[in-house]
Short mmCIF file of C-alpha atoms in Angstrom, two decimals:
data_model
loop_
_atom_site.label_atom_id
_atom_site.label_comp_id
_atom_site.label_asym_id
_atom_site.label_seq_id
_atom_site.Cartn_x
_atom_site.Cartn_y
_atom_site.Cartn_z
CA UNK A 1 -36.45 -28.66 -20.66
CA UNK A 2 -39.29 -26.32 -20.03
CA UNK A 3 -40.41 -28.05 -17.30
CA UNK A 4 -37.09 -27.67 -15.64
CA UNK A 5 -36.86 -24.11 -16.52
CA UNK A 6 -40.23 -23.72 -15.01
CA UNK A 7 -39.45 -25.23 -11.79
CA UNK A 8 -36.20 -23.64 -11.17
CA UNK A 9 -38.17 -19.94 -11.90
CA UNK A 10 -40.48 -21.03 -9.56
CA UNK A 11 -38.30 -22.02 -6.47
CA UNK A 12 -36.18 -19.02 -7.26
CA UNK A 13 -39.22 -16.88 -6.81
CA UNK A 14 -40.52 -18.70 -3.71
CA UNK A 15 -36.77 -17.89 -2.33
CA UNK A 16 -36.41 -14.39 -3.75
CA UNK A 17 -39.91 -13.99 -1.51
CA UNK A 18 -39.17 -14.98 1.72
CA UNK A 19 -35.64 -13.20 1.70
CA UNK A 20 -37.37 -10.22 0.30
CA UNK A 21 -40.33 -10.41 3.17
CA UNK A 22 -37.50 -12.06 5.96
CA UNK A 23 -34.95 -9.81 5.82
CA UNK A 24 -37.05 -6.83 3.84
CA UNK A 25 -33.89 -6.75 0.95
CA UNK A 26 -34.19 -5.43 -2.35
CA UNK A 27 -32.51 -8.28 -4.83
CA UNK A 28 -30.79 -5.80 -6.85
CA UNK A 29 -27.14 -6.75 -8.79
CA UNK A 30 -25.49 -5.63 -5.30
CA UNK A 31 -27.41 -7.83 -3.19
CA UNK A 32 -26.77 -10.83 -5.75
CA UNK A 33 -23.14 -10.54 -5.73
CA UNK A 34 -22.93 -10.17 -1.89
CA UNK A 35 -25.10 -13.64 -2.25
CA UNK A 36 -22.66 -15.06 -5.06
CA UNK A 37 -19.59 -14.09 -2.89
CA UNK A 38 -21.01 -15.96 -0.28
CA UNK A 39 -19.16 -19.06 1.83
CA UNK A 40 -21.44 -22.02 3.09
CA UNK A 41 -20.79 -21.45 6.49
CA UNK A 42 -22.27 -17.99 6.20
CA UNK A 43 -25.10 -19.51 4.05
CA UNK A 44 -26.33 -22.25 6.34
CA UNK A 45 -27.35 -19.95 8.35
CA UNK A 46 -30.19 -18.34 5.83
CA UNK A 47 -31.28 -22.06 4.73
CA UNK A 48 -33.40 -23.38 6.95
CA UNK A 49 -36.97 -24.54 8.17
CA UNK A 50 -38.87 -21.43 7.22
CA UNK A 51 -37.32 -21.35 3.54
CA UNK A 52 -38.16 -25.25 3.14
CA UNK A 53 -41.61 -23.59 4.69
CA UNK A 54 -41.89 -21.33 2.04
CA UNK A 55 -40.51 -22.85 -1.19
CA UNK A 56 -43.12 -26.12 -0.15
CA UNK A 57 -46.34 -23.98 0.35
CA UNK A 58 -45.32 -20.92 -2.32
CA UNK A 59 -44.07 -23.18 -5.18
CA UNK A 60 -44.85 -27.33 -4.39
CA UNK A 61 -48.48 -26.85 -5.84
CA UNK A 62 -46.94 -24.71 -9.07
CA UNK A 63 -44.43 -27.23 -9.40
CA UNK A 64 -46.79 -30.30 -9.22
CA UNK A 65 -48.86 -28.54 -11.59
CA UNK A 66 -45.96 -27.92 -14.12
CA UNK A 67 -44.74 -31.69 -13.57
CA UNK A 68 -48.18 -33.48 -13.63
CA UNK A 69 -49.98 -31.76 -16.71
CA UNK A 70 -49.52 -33.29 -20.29
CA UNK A 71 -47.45 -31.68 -22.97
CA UNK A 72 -48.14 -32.40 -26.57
CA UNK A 73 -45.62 -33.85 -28.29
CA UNK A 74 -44.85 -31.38 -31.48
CA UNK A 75 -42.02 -30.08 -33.53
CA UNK A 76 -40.08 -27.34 -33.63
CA UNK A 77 -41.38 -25.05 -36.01
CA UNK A 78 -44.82 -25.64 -34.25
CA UNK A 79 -43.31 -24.90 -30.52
CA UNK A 80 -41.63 -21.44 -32.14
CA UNK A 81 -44.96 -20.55 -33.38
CA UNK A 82 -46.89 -21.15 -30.34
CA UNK A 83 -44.19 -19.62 -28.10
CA UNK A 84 -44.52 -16.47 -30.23
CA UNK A 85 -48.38 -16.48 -29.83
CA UNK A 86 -47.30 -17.21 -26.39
CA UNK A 87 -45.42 -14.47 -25.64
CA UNK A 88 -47.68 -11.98 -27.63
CA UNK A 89 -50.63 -13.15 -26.09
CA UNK A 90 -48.67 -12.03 -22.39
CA UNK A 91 -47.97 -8.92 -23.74
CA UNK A 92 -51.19 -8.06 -24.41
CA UNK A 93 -52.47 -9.08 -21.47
CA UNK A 94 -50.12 -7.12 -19.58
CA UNK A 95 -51.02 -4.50 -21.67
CA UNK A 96 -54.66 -4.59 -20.89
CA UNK A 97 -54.06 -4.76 -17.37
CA UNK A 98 -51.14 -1.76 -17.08
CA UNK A 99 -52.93 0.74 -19.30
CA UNK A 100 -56.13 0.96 -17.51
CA UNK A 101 -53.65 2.16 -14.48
CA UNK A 102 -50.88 3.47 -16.14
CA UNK A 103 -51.51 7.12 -15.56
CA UNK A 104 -52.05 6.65 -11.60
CA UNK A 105 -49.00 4.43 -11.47
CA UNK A 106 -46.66 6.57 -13.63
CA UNK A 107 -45.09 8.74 -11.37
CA UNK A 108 -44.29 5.69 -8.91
CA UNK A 109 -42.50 3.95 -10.95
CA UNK A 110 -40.72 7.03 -12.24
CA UNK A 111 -39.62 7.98 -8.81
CA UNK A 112 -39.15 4.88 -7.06
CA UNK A 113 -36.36 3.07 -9.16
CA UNK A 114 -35.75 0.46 -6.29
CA UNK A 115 -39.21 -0.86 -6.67
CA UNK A 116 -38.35 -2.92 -9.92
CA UNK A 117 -36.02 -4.60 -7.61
CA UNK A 118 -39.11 -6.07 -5.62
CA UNK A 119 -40.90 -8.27 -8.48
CA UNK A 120 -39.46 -11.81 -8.03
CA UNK A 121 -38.27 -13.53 -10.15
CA UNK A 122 -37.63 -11.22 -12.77
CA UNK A 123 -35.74 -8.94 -10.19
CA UNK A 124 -33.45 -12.15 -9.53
CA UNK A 125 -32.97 -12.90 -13.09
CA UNK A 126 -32.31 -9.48 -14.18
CA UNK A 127 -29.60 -8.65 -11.53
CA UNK A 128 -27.62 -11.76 -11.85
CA UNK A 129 -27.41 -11.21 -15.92
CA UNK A 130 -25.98 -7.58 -15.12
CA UNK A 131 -23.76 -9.46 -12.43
CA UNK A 132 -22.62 -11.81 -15.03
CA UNK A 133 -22.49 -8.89 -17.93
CA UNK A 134 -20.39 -6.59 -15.46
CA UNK A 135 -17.81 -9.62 -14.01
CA UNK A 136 -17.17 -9.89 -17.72
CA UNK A 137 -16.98 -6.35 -19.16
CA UNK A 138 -14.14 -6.16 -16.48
CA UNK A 139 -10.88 -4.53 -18.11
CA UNK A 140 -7.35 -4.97 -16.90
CA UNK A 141 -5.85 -7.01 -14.40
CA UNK A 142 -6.68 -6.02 -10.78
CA UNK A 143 -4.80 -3.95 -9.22
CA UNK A 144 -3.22 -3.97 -5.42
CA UNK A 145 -3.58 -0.91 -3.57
CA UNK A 146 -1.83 0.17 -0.19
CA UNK A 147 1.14 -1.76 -0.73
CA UNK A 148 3.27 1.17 0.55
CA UNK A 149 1.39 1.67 3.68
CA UNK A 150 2.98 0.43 7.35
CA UNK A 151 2.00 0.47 10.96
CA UNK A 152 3.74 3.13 12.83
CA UNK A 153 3.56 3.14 16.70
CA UNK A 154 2.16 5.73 19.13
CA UNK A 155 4.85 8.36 20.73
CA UNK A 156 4.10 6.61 23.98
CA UNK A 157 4.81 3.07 22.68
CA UNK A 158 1.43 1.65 23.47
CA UNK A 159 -0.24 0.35 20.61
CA UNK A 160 -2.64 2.06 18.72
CA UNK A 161 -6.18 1.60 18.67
CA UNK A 162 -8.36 1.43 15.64
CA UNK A 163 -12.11 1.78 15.66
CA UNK A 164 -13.44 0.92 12.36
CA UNK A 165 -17.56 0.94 11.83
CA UNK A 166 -18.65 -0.45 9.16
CA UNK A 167 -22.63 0.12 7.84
CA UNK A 168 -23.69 -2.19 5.24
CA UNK A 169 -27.01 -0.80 5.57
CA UNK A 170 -28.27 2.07 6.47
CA UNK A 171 -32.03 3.14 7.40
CA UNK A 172 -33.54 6.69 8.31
CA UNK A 173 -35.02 4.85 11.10
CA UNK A 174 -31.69 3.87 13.02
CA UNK A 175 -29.97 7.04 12.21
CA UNK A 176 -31.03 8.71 15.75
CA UNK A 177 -29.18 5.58 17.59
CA UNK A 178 -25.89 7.04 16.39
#
């Protein structure tokens, strides 16, 4: 089981990476449910030869590590106390490496609230449980807007012409091309 969970982390942050660096996307709950809502012929054409690329070079030596090494067999109670000493021994080592910094990184972090969205795989993990968390906090049915609205034709009878633009991303840099 771990070594499963461990693999799949790993080849979702190989993945995460290159669409991150590729298409220079945040993976934040947004982005994840445009992915979710996805169809496959829209998705075959992000799945290709540079993403086999990447997930073979970024996570095939993590994941032969994870598969080859030898886990002792123990029970439970054992595992839950190592896990714990585990987990508390990452803590601390994040700890003693964020500290040190913390006062010159601070006021980053504080202002730039998209950068969480750029630390794989946690950013993945973290926006698809408030995807999941938000599709079912959902109250009430849904409801069908527009359903009294109709077409009505020029004065000249010609048809009418609709221009609609739509930006699903916008950057300071393009905003002179307009």
């Amino acid at each position: 089981c771990i070594r499963i969970s461990l693999t799949v982390l790993l080849l979702l942050a190989a993945a995460a990476g290159w669409f991150m660096d590729t298409y220079g996307v945040a993976l934040d709950r947004e982005m994840l449910r445009n992915a979710f809502q996805t169809d496959l012929a829209e998705a075959r054409d992000f799945i290709g030869w540079p993403l086999a690329w990447r997930l073979l070079w970024q996570a095939g030596p993590a994941i032969a590590l994870v598969w080859w090494g030898r886990l002792p067999a123990t029970g439970w109670l054992q595992s839950l106390r190592e896990y714990a000493l585990g987990v508390a021994a990452g803590v601390a080592l994040i700890l003693a490496a964020v500290l040190p910094m913390y006062s010159t990184h601070v006021s980053f972090f504080r202002n730039d609230h998209a950068a969480r969205h750029h630390i794989a795989p946690v950013n993945v993990v973290a926006g698809s449980t408030r995807l999941l968390l938000a599709t079912l906090r959902r109250e009430g049915p849904f409801v069908q807007v527009g359903l009294d609205a109709h077409r009505t034709a020029a004065p000249d009878g010609k048809p009418l012409l609709i221009l609609v633009v739509v930006g699903e991303t916008a950057r300071a840099a393009n905003f002179s091309l307009g």
